[in-house]
PDB file of C-alpha atoms and ligand atoms in Angstrom:
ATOM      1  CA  UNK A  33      16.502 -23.354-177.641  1.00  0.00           C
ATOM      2  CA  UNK A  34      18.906 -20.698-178.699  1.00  0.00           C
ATOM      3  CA  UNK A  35      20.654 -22.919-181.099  1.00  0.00           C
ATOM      4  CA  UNK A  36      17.788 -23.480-182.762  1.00  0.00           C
ATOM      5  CA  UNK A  37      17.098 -19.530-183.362  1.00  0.00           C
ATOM      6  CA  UNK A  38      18.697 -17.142-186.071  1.00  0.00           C
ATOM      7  CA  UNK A  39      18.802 -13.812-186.192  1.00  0.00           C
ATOM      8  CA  UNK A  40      16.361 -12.032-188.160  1.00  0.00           C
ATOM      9  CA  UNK A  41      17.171  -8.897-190.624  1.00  0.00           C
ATOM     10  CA  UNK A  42      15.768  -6.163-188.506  1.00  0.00           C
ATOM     11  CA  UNK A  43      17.365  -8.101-185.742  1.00  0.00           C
ATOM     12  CA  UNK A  44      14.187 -10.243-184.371  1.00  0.00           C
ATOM     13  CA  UNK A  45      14.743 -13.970-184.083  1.00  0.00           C
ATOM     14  CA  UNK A  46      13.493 -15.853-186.399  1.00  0.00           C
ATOM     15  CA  UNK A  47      12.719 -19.733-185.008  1.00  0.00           C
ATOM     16  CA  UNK A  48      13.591 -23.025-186.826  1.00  0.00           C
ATOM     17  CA  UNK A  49      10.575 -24.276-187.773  1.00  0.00           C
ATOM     18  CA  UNK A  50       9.052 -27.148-185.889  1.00  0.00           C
ATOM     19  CA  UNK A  51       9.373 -30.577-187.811  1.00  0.00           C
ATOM     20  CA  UNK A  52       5.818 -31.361-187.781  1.00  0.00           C
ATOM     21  CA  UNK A  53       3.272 -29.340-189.127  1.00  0.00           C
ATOM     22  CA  UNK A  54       5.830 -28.571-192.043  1.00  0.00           C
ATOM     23  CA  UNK A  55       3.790 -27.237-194.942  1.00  0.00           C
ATOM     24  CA  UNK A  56       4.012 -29.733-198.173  1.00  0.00           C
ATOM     25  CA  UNK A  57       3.081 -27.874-200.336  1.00  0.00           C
ATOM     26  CA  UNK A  58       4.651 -24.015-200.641  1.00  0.00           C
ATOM     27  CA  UNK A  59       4.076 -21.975-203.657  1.00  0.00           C
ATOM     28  CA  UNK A  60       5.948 -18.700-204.109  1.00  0.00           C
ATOM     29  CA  UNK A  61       4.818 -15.304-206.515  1.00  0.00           C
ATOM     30  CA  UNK A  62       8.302 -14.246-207.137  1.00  0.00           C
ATOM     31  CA  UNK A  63       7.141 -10.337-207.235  1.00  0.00           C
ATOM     32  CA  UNK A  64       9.821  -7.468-206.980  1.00  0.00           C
ATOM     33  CA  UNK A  65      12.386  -8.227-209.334  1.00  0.00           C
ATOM     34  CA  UNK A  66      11.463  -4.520-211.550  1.00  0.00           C
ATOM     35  CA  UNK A  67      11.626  -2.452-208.058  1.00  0.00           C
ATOM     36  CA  UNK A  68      14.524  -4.449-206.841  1.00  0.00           C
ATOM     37  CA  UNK A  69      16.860  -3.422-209.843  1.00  0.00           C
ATOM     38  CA  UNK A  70      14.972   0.124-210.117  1.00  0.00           C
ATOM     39  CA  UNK A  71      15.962   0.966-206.375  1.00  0.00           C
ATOM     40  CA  UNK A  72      19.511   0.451-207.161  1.00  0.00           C
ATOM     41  CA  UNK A  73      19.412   1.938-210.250  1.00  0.00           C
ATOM     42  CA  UNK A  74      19.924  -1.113-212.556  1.00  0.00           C
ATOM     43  CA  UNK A  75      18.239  -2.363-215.685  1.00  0.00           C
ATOM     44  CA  UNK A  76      14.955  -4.464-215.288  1.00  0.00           C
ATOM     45  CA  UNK A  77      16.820  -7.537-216.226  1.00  0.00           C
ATOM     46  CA  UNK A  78      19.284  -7.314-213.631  1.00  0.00           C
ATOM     47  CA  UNK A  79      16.892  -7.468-211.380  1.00  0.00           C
ATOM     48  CA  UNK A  80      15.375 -10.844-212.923  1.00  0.00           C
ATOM     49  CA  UNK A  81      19.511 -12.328-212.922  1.00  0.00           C
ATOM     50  CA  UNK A  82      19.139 -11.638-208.772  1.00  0.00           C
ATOM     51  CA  UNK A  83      15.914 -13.192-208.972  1.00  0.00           C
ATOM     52  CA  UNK A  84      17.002 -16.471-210.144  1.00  0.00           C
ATOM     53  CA  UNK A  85      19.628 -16.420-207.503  1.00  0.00           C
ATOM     54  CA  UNK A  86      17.689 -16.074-204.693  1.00  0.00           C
ATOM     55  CA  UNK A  87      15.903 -19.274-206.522  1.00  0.00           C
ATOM     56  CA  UNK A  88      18.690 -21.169-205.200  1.00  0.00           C
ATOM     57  CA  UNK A  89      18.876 -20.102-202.039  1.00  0.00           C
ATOM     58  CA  UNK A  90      14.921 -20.391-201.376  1.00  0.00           C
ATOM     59  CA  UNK A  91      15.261 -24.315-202.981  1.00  0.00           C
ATOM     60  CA  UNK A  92      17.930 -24.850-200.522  1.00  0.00           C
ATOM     61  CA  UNK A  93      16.382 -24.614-197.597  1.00  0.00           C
ATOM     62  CA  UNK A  94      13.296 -25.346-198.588  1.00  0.00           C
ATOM     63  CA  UNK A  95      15.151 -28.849-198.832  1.00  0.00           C
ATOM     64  CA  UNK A  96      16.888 -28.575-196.011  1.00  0.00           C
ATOM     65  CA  UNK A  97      13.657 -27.820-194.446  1.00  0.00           C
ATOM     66  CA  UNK A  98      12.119 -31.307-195.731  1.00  0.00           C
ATOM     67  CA  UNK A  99       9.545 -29.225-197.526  1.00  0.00           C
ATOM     68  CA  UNK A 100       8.164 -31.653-199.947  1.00  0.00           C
ATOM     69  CA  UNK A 101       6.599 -29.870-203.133  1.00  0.00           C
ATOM     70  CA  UNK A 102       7.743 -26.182-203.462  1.00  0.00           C
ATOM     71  CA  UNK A 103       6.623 -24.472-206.669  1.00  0.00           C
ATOM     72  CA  UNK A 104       7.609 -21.099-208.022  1.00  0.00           C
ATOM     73  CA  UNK A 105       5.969 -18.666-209.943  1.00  0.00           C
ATOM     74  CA  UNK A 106       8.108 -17.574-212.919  1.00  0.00           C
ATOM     75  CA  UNK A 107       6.607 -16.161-215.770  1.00  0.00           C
ATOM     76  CA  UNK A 108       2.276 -15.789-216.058  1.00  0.00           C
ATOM     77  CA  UNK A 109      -0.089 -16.037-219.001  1.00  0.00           C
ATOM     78  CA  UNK A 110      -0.108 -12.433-218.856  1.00  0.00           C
ATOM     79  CA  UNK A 111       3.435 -11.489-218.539  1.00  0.00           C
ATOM     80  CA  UNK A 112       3.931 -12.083-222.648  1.00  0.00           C
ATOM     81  CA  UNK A 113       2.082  -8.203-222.098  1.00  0.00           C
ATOM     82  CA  UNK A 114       5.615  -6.730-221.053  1.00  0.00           C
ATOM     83  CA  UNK A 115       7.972  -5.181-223.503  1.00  0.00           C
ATOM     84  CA  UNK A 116       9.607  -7.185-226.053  1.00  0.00           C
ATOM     85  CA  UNK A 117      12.974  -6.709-224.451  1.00  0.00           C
ATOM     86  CA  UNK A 118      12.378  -7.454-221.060  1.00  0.00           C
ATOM     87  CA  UNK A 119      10.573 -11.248-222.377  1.00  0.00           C
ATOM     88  CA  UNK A 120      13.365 -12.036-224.328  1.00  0.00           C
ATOM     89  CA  UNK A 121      15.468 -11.375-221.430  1.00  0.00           C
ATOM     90  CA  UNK A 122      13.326 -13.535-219.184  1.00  0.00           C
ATOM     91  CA  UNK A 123      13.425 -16.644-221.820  1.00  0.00           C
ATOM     92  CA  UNK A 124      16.767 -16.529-222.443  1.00  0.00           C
ATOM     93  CA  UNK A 125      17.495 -16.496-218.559  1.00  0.00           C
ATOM     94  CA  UNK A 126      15.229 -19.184-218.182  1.00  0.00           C
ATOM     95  CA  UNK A 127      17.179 -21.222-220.810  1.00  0.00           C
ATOM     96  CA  UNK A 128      20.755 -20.584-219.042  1.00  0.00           C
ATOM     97  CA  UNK A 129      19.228 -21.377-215.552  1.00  0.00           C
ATOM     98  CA  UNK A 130      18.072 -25.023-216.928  1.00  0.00           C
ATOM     99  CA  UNK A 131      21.409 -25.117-218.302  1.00  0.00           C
ATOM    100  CA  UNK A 132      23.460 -24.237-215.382  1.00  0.00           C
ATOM    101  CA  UNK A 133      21.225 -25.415-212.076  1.00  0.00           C
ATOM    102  CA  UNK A 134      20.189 -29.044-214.041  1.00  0.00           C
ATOM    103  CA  UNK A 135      23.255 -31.048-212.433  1.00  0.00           C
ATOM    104  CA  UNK A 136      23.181 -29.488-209.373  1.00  0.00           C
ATOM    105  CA  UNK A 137      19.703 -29.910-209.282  1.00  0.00           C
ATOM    106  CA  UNK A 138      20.352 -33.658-209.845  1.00  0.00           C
ATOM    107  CA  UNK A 139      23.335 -34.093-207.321  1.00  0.00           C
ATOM    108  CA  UNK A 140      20.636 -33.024-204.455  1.00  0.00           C
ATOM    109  CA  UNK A 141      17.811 -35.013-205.131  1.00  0.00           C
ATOM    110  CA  UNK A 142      15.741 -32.066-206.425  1.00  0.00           C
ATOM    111  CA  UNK A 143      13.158 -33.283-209.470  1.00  0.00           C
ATOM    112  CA  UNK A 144      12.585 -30.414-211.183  1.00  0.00           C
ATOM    113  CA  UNK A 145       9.421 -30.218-213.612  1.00  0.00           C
ATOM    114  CA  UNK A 146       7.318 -27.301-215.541  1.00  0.00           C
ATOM    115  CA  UNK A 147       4.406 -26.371-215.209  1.00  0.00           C
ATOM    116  CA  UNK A 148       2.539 -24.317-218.191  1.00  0.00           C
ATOM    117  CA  UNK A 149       1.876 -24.024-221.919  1.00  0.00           C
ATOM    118  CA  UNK A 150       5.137 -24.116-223.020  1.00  0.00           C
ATOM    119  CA  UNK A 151       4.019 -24.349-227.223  1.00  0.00           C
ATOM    120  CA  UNK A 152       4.558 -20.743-227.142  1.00  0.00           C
ATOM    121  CA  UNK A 153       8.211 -21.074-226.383  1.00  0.00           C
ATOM    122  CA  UNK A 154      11.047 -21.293-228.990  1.00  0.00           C
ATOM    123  CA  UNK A 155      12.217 -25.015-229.668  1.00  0.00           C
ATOM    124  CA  UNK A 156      15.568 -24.711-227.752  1.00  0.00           C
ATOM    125  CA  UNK A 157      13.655 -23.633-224.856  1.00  0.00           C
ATOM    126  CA  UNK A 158      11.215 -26.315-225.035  1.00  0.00           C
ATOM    127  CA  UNK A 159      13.975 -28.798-225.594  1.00  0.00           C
ATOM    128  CA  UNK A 160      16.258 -27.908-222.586  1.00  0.00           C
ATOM    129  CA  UNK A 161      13.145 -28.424-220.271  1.00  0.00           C
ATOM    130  CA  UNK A 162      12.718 -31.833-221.577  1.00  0.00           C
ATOM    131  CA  UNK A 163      16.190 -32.274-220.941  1.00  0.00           C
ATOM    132  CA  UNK A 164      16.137 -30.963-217.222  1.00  0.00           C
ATOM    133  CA  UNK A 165      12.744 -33.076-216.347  1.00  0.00           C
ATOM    134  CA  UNK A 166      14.372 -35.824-218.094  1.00  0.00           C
ATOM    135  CA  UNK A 167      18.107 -35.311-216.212  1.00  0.00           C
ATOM    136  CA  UNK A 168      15.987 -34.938-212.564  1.00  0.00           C
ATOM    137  CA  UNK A 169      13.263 -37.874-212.954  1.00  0.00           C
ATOM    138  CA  UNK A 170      14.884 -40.123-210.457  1.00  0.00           C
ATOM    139  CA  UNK A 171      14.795 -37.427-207.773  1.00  0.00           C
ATOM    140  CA  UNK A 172      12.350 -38.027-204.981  1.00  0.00           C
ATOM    141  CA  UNK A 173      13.635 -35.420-201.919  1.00  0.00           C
ATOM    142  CA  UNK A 174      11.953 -32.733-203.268  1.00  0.00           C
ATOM    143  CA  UNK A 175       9.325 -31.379-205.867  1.00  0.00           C
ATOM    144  CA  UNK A 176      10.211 -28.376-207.233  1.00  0.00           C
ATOM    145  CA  UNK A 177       7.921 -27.161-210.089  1.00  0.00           C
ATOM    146  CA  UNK A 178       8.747 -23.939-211.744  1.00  0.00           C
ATOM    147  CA  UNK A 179       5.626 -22.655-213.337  1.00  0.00           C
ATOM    148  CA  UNK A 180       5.990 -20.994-216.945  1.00  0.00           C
ATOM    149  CA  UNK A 181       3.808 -19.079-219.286  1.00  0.00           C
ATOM    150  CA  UNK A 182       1.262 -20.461-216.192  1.00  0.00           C
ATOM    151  CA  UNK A 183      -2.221 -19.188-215.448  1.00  0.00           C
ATOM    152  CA  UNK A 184      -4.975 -20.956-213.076  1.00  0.00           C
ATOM    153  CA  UNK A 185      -7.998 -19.888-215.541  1.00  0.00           C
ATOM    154  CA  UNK A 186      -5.538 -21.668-217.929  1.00  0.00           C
ATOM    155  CA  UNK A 187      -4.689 -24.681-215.660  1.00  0.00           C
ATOM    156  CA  UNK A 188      -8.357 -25.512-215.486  1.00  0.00           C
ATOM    157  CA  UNK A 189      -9.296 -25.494-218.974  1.00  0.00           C
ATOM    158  CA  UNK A 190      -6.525 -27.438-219.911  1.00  0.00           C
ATOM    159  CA  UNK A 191      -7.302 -30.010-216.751  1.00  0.00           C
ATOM    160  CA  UNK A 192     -11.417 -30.152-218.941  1.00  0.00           C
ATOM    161  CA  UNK A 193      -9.540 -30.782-222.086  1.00  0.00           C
ATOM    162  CA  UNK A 194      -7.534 -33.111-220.977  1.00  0.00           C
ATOM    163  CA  UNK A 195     -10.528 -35.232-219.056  1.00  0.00           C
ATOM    164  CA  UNK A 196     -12.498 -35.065-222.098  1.00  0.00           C
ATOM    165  CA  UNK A 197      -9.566 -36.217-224.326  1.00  0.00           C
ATOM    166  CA  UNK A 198      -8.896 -39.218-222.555  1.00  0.00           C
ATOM    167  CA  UNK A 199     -12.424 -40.045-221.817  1.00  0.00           C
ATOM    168  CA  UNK A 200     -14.854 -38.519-224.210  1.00  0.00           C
ATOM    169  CA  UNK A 201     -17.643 -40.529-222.963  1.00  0.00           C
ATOM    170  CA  UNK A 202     -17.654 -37.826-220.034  1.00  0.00           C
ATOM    171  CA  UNK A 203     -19.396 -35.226-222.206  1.00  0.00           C
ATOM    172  CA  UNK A 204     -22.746 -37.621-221.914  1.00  0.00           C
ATOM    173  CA  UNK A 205     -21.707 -37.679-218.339  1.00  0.00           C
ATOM    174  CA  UNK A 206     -21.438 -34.828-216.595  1.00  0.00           C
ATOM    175  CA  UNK A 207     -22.619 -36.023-213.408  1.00  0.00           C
ATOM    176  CA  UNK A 208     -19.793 -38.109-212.958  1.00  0.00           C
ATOM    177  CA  UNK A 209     -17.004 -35.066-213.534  1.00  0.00           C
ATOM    178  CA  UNK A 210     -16.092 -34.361-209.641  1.00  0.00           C
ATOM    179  CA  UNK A 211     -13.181 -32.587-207.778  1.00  0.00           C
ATOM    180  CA  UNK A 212     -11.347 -35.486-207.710  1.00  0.00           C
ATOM    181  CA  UNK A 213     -11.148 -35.989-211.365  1.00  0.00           C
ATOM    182  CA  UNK A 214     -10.110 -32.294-212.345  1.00  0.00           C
ATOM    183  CA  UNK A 215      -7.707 -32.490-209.761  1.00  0.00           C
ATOM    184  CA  UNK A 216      -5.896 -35.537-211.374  1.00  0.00           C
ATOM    185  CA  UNK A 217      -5.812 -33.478-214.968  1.00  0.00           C
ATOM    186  CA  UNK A 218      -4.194 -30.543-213.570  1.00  0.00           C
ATOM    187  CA  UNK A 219      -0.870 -28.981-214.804  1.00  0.00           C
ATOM    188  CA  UNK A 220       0.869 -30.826-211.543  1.00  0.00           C
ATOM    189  CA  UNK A 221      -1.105 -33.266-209.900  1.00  0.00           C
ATOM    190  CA  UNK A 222       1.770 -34.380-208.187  1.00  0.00           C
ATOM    191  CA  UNK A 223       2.001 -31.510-205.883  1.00  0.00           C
ATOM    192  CA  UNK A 224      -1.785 -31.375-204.854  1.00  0.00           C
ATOM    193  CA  UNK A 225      -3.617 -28.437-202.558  1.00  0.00           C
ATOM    194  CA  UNK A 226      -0.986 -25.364-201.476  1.00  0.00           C
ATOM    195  CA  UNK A 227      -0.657 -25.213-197.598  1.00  0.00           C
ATOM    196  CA  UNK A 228       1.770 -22.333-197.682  1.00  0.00           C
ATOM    197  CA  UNK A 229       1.637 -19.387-200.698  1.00  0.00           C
ATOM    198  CA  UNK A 230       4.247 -16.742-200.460  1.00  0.00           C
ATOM    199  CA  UNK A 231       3.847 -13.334-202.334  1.00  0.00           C
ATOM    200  CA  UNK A 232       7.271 -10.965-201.853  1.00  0.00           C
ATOM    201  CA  UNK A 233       6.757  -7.078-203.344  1.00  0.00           C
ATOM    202  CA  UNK A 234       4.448  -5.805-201.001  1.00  0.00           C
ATOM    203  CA  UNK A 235       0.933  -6.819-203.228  1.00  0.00           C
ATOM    204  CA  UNK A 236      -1.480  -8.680-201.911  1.00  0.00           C
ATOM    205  CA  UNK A 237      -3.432 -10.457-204.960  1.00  0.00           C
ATOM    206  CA  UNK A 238      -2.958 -13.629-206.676  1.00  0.00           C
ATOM    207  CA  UNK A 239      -2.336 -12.905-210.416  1.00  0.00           C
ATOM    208  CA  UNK A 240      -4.039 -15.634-211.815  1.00  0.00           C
ATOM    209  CA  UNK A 241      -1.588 -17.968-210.002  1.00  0.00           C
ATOM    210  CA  UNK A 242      -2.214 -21.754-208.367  1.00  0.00           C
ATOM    211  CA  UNK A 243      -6.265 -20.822-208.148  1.00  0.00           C
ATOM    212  CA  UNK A 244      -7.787 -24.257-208.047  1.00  0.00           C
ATOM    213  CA  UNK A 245      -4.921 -25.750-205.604  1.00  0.00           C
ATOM    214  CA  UNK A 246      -5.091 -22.575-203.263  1.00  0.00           C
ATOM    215  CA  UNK A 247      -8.786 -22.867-202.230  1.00  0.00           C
ATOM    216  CA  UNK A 248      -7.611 -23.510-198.477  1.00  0.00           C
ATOM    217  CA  UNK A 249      -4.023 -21.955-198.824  1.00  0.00           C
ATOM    218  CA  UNK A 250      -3.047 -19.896-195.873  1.00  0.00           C
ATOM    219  CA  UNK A 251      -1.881 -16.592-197.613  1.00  0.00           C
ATOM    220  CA  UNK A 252       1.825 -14.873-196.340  1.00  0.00           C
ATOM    221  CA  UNK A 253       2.296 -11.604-198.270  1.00  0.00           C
ATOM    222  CA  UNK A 254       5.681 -10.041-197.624  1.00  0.00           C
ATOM    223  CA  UNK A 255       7.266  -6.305-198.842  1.00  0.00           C
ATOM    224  CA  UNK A 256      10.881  -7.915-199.528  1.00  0.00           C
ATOM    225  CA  UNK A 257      11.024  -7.899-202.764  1.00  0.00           C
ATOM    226  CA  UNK A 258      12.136 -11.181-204.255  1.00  0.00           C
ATOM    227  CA  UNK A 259      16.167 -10.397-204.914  1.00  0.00           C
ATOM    228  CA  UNK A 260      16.368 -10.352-201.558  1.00  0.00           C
ATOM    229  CA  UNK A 261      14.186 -12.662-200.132  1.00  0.00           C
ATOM    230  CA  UNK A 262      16.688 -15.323-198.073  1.00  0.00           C
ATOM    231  CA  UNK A 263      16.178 -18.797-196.606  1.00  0.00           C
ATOM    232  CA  UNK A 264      15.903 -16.879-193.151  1.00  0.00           C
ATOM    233  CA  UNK A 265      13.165 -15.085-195.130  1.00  0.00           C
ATOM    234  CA  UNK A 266      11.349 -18.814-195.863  1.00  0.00           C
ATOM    235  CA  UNK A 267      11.697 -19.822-192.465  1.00  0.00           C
ATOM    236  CA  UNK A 268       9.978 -16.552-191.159  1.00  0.00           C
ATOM    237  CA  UNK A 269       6.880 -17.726-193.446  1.00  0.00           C
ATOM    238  CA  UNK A 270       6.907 -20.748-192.230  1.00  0.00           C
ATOM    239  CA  UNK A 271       7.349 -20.210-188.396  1.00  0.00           C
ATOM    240  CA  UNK A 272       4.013 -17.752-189.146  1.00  0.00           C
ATOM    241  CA  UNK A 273       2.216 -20.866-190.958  1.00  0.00           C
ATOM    242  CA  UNK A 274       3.149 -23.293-188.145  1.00  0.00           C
ATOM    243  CA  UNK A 275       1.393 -20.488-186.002  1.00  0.00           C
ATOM    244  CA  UNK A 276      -2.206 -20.428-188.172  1.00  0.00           C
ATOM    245  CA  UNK A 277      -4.915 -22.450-187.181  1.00  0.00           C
ATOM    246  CA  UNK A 278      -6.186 -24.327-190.267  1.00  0.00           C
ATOM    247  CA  UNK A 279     -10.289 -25.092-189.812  1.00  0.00           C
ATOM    248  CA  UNK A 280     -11.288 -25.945-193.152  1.00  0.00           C
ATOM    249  CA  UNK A 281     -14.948 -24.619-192.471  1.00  0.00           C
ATOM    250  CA  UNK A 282     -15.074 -26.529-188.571  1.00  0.00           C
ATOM    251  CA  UNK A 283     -15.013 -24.329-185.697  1.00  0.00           C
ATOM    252  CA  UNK A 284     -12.101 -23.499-183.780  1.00  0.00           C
ATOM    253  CA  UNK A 285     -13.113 -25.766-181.182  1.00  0.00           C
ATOM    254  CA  UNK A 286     -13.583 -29.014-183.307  1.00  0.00           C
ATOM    255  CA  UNK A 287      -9.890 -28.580-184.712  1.00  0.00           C
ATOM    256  CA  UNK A 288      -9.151 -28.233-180.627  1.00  0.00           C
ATOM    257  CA  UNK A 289     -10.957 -31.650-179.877  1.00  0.00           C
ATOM    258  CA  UNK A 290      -9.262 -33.646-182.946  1.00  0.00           C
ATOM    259  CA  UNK A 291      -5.698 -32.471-181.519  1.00  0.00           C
TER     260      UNK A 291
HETATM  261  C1  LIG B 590       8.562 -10.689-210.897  1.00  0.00           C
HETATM  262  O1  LIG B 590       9.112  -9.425-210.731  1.00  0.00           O
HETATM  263  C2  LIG B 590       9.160 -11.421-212.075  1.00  0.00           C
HETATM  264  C3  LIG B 590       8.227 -11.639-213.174  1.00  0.00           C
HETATM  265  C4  LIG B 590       6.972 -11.332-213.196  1.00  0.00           C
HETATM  266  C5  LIG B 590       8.770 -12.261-214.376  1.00  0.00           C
HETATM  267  P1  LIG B 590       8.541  -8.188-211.540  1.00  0.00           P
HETATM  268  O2  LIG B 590       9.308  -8.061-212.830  1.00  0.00           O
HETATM  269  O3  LIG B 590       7.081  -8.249-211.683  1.00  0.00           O
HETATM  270  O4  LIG B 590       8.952  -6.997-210.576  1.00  0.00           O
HETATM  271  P2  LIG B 590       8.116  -5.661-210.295  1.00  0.00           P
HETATM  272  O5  LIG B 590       6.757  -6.082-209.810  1.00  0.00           O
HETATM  273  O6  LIG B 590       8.060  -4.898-211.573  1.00  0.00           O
HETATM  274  O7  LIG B 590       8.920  -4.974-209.240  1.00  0.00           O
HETATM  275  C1  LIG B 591       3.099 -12.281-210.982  1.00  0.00           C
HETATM  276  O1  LIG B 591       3.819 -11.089-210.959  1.00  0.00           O
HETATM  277  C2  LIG B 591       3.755 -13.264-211.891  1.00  0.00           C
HETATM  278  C3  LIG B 591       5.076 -13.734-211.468  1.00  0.00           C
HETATM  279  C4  LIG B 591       5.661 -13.497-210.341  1.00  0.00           C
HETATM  280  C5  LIG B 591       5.739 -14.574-212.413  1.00  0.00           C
HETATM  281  P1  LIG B 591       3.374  -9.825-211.809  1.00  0.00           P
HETATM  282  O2  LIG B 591       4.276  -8.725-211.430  1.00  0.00           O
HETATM  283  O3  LIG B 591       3.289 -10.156-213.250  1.00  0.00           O
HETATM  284  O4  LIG B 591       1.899  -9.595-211.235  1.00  0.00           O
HETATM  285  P2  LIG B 591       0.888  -8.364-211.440  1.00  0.00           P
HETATM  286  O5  LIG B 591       0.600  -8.259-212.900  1.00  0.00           O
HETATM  287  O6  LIG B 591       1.545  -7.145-210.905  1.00  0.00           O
HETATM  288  O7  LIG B 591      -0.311  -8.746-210.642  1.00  0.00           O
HETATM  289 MG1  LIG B 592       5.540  -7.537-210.537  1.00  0.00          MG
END
């Protein structure tokens, strides 16, 4: 139905995506920021201040979508490696988009949550994402995890401390550690296995992102870099996810037979 279409940037259409067979779970590796600002001849930073805006407009219609957990890739275990400057930058930004985006947040049912070892940040910072988690906890339209000073090696560690802490019987057990009980100590449980994951800046790796959740993700890897990814751009992803067939180790013809 034309209604239903929008134009695409080179001028394809892009389709609304069907209702069902939505993706719950999309996970995003905001890539491109550095070559974003570099191409128009802007500092690094400037590029990460674009970046957070296209943050809202990917959260938008990722609600308006009804996608139900979307989680983005903000700063990795390994990104403390880049210049002093340029991390600074980052955490203060981070501190003034909890600031800024909390009410909003709020207003349209988003429950925003971190996810990553956040001892290494400074006390404010640590503080104002209490405050945001704390502001958004009544939210239920949408799951929107921002992950932080995040790595998956790092996820699953944590997830065996954590078992062990609150059950440290387990260590004379081992047999009776299973999928099922890493999966419930993980950094967010609440979002459970990726369907979608979404790399913008051309690369087509996983930096140590969402490793143990994205064992059956289907894999979209885009050259827009992430200032100007677009909610046209999400759709795009997901029209292309809508069109994967998802076997999880069947053949194609027992997915066929169980409709
Ligand atoms: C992603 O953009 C943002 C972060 C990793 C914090 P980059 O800053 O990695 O951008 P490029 O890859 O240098 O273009
Ligand atoms: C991955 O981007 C991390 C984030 C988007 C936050 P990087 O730009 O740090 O990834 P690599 O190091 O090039 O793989
Ligand atoms: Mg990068």
């Amino acid at each position: 139905m034309d209604g239903q279409r929008f134009l695409g940037k080179k001028g394809e259409r892009v389709s609304e995506p069907e209702n069902r067979g939505l993706p719950s779970h999309v996970a995003v590796i905001m890539d491109g920021n550095g070559r974003w600002a570099k191409r128009c001849g802007l500092p690094r930073v400037e590029g990460h201040r674009r970046g957070a805006a296209a943050v809202d407009a990917c959260t938008a219609e990722a609600r308006r979508l009804g996608i139900r957990h979307l989680t983005l890739f903000a700063f990795s275990s390994e990104n403390w490696h880049r210049p002093e400057d340029e991390v600074g930058a980052l955490m203060k930004l981070f501190l003034t988009v909890l600031r800024t985006k909390r009410d909003r947040m709020a207003k349209n049912g988003i429950r925003l949550r971190i996810a990553g070892d956040r001892t290494r940040f400074s006390r404010e910072l640590q503080d104002a994402i209490l405050e945001t988690e704390e502001a958004t906890s009544h939210c239920s339209a949408m799951d929107l995890t921002v992950c932080a000073n995040y790595g998956g090696r790092w996820d699953i560690v944590q997830a065996v401390r954590s078992a062990l802490r609150e059950e440290p019987l387990l260590a004379r057990h081992p047999e009776s550690v299973d999928e099922e009980l890493l999966g419930r100590h993980l950094a967010l449980p609440w979002a459970g296995n990726v369907d979608l994951m979404i790399r913008t800046g051309g690369e087509s790796r996983i930096s140590n992102f969402l490793l143990w959740q994205s064992a059956y993700a289907e894999l979209y890897f885009t050259p827009e870099l992430w200032p100007d990814f677009t909610g046209e751009s999400l759709r795009r992803a997901v029209v292309w996810f809508q069109g994967r067939e998802r076997r999880f180790g069947r053949t194609s013809e027992q997915v066929s037979e169980r409709g």
